[in-house]
Coordinates of C-alpha atoms in Angstrom, one line a residue:
X112 CA -16.8 -1.8 -2.5
X113 CA -17.5 -3.3 0.8
X114 CA -15.7 -2.4 4.0
X115 CA -14.1 -5.8 4.3
X116 CA -12.7 -5.6 0.7
X117 CA -11.4 -2.1 1.4
X118 CA -9.8 -3.2 4.7
X119 CA -8.1 -6.2 3.0
X120 CA -6.9 -3.9 0.2
X121 CA -5.5 -1.5 2.8
X122 CA -3.6 -4.3 4.5
X123 CA -2.3 -5.7 1.3
X124 CA -1.0 -2.3 0.2
X125 CA 0.8 -1.5 3.4
X126 CA 2.9 -4.7 3.7
X127 CA 5.9 -2.8 2.4
X128 CA 5.2 0.0 4.9
X129 CA 5.2 -2.5 7.8
X130 CA 8.6 -3.9 6.8
X131 CA 10.2 -0.5 6.1
X132 CA 8.9 0.8 9.5
X133 CA 10.2 -2.2 11.4
X134 CA 13.6 -2.2 9.6
X135 CA 14.1 1.6 10.2
X136 CA 13.2 1.3 13.8
X137 CA 15.5 -1.7 14.2
X138 CA 18.5 -0.1 12.5
X139 CA 18.2 3.3 14.1
X140 CA 17.6 4.6 17.6
X141 CA 14.2 5.9 16.7
X142 CA 12.2 7.8 19.3
X143 CA 8.5 7.4 19.5
X144 CA 8.2 11.0 18.2
X145 CA 10.1 10.2 15.1
X146 CA 8.2 7.0 14.8
X147 CA 4.9 9.0 14.9
X148 CA 6.3 11.4 12.2
X149 CA 7.3 8.5 10.0
X150 CA 3.9 6.8 10.4
X151 CA 2.1 10.1 9.5
X152 CA 4.2 10.6 6.4
X153 CA 3.9 7.0 5.2
X154 CA 0.1 7.0 5.8
X155 CA -0.2 10.3 3.9
X156 CA 1.8 8.9 0.9
X157 CA -0.1 5.6 0.9
X158 CA -3.4 7.5 0.7
X159 CA -2.4 10.2 -1.7
X160 CA -1.0 7.9 -4.4
X161 CA -4.2 5.8 -4.8
X162 CA -6.2 9.1 -4.8
X163 CA -4.1 10.4 -7.6
X164 CA -4.5 7.2 -9.5
X165 CA -8.2 7.1 -8.9
X166 CA -8.6 10.6 -10.3
X167 CA -6.8 9.5 -13.5
X168 CA -9.0 6.4 -13.6
X169 CA -12.1 8.4 -13.1
X170 CA -11.3 10.7 -16.0
X171 CA -10.4 7.8 -18.2
X172 CA -13.5 5.8 -17.3
X173 CA -15.7 7.2 -20.1
X174 CA -13.1 6.5 -22.7
X175 CA -12.4 2.9 -21.7
X176 CA -15.7 1.9 -20.0
X177 CA -16.0 -1.3 -22.1
X178 CA -12.7 -2.7 -20.9
X179 CA -12.2 -1.0 -17.5
X180 CA -12.8 -4.2 -15.6
X181 CA -10.0 -5.9 -17.6
X182 CA -7.7 -3.0 -16.8
X183 CA -8.5 -3.1 -13.1
X184 CA -8.1 -6.8 -13.0
X185 CA -4.8 -6.5 -14.9
X186 CA -3.3 -3.9 -12.6
X187 CA -4.3 -5.8 -9.4
X188 CA -3.2 -9.1 -10.8
X189 CA 0.1 -7.7 -11.9
X190 CA 0.9 -6.0 -8.6
X191 CA -0.4 -9.0 -6.6
X192 CA 1.6 -11.4 -8.8
X193 CA 4.7 -9.4 -8.3
X194 CA 4.3 -9.3 -4.5
X195 CA 3.5 -13.0 -4.5
X196 CA 6.6 -13.9 -6.6
X197 CA 8.8 -11.6 -4.5
X198 CA 7.5 -13.5 -1.4
X199 CA 8.2 -16.9 -3.0
X200 CA 11.7 -15.8 -4.2
X201 CA 12.4 -14.3 -0.8
X202 CA 13.6 -10.9 -2.3
X203 CA 14.3 -8.5 0.5
X204 CA 14.3 -4.7 0.0
X205 CA 17.3 -2.9 1.4
X206 CA 16.5 0.2 3.5
X207 CA 19.0 2.9 4.1
X208 CA 19.7 4.1 7.6
X209 CA 17.9 7.3 8.5
X210 CA 19.9 10.4 8.7
X211 CA 19.9 12.4 12.0
X212 CA 19.0 15.9 10.9
X213 CA 15.3 16.8 11.1
X214 CA 15.2 18.1 7.5
X215 CA 16.9 15.1 6.0
X216 CA 14.8 12.8 8.2
X217 CA 11.6 14.2 6.8
X218 CA 13.0 14.0 3.3
X219 CA 14.0 10.3 3.8
X220 CA 10.6 9.5 5.2
X221 CA 8.9 11.0 2.2
X222 CA 11.2 9.0 -0.1
X223 CA 10.3 5.9 1.8
X224 CA 6.6 6.9 1.6
X225 CA 6.9 7.3 -2.2
X226 CA 8.8 4.0 -2.6
X227 CA 6.2 2.0 -0.7
X228 CA 3.2 3.8 -2.4
X229 CA 4.0 3.3 -6.1
X230 CA 1.9 0.1 -6.2
X231 CA -0.9 2.0 -4.5
X232 CA -1.0 4.5 -7.5
X233 CA -1.7 1.6 -9.9
X234 CA -4.4 0.2 -7.6
X235 CA -5.9 3.7 -7.4
X236 CA -6.3 3.7 -11.2
X237 CA -8.3 0.5 -10.9
X238 CA -10.4 2.0 -8.1
X239 CA -11.2 5.0 -10.1
X240 CA -12.2 2.9 -13.1
X241 CA -14.5 0.7 -11.0
X242 CA -15.9 3.0 -8.3
X243 CA -17.5 6.5 -7.9
X244 CA -15.3 9.2 -6.5
X245 CA -17.2 9.2 -3.1
X246 CA -16.4 5.5 -2.6
X247 CA -12.7 6.1 -3.6
X248 CA -12.5 8.9 -1.0
X249 CA -13.5 6.7 1.9
X250 CA -11.3 3.9 0.6
X251 CA -8.2 6.0 0.4
X252 CA -9.0 7.5 3.9
X253 CA -9.1 3.9 5.2
X254 CA -5.9 3.1 3.4
X255 CA -4.2 6.0 5.1
X256 CA -5.5 5.1 8.5
X257 CA -4.6 1.5 8.2
X258 CA -1.1 2.4 6.9
X259 CA -0.6 4.8 9.8
X260 CA -1.6 2.1 12.3
X261 CA 0.5 -0.6 10.6
X262 CA 3.5 1.7 10.5
X263 CA 3.2 2.2 14.3
X264 CA 3.0 -1.5 14.7
X265 CA 6.1 -2.0 12.6
X266 CA 8.0 0.6 14.5
X267 CA 7.0 -1.0 17.8
X268 CA 8.2 -4.4 16.5
X269 CA 11.4 -3.0 15.2
X270 CA 12.2 -1.3 18.5
X271 CA 11.6 -4.6 20.2
X272 CA 13.8 -6.5 17.7
X273 CA 10.9 -8.7 16.6
X274 CA 11.3 -9.9 13.0
X275 CA 8.7 -9.4 10.3
X276 CA 8.2 -12.4 8.1
X277 CA 8.4 -10.4 4.8
X278 CA 8.2 -13.4 2.5
X279 CA 5.0 -14.6 4.1
X280 CA 3.5 -11.1 4.2
X281 CA 4.2 -10.6 0.5
X282 CA 2.7 -13.9 -0.5
X283 CA -0.5 -13.2 1.5
X284 CA -0.7 -9.6 0.2
X285 CA -0.2 -10.7 -3.4
X286 CA -3.0 -13.3 -3.1
X287 CA -5.4 -10.7 -1.7
X288 CA -4.7 -8.3 -4.5
X289 CA -5.2 -11.0 -7.1
X290 CA -8.4 -12.1 -5.5
X291 CA -9.8 -8.5 -5.4
X292 CA -8.9 -8.1 -9.1
X293 CA -10.5 -11.4 -10.0
X294 CA -13.7 -10.4 -8.1
X295 CA -13.9 -7.1 -10.1
X296 CA -13.5 -9.0 -13.3
X297 CA -16.1 -11.7 -12.5
X298 CA -18.6 -9.1 -11.3
X299 CA -18.3 -7.2 -14.6
X300 CA -18.6 -10.4 -16.6
X301 CA -21.7 -11.2 -14.5
X302 CA -20.4 -14.5 -13.3
X303 CA -21.9 -13.9 -9.9

């Protein structure tokens, strides 16, 4: 997987994180310290989920090697299609306000991290089926770093009351995931 592909994948996966970060910062009086904590937790979750999925995909590779490209394509196309349709329909996710105690704050950030990373788990399975573990490790590290940075951008925008065009972001992210899945499929079918 090339760096550009991994970077685009990272951006597509963290669209939800951008929206959640901005909405949370907008709804609450979030300090920069809390924003940093949130970005760290969201970045961790966004990289841990595809790593877990990739480990499962790596183990399953020998059993399903003849159809692994179809599975990777199917997972990416399904998630990308869902994001694209959500963007077209204009479905908005509701985010609860963040509680004020430190313990419940961390718990809430982890719940947000899990909620925004479930799609990354499925993408990780596709990564594990199609790539060696060393490639997966640098890709999930990049996903975590990009998510951390995008979360900080979302928090900054939310604190400044700058709206995030969620519909447009979902449409673009969905198209990127579908294109990456199609590329994997076409490479394995030796179309190019």
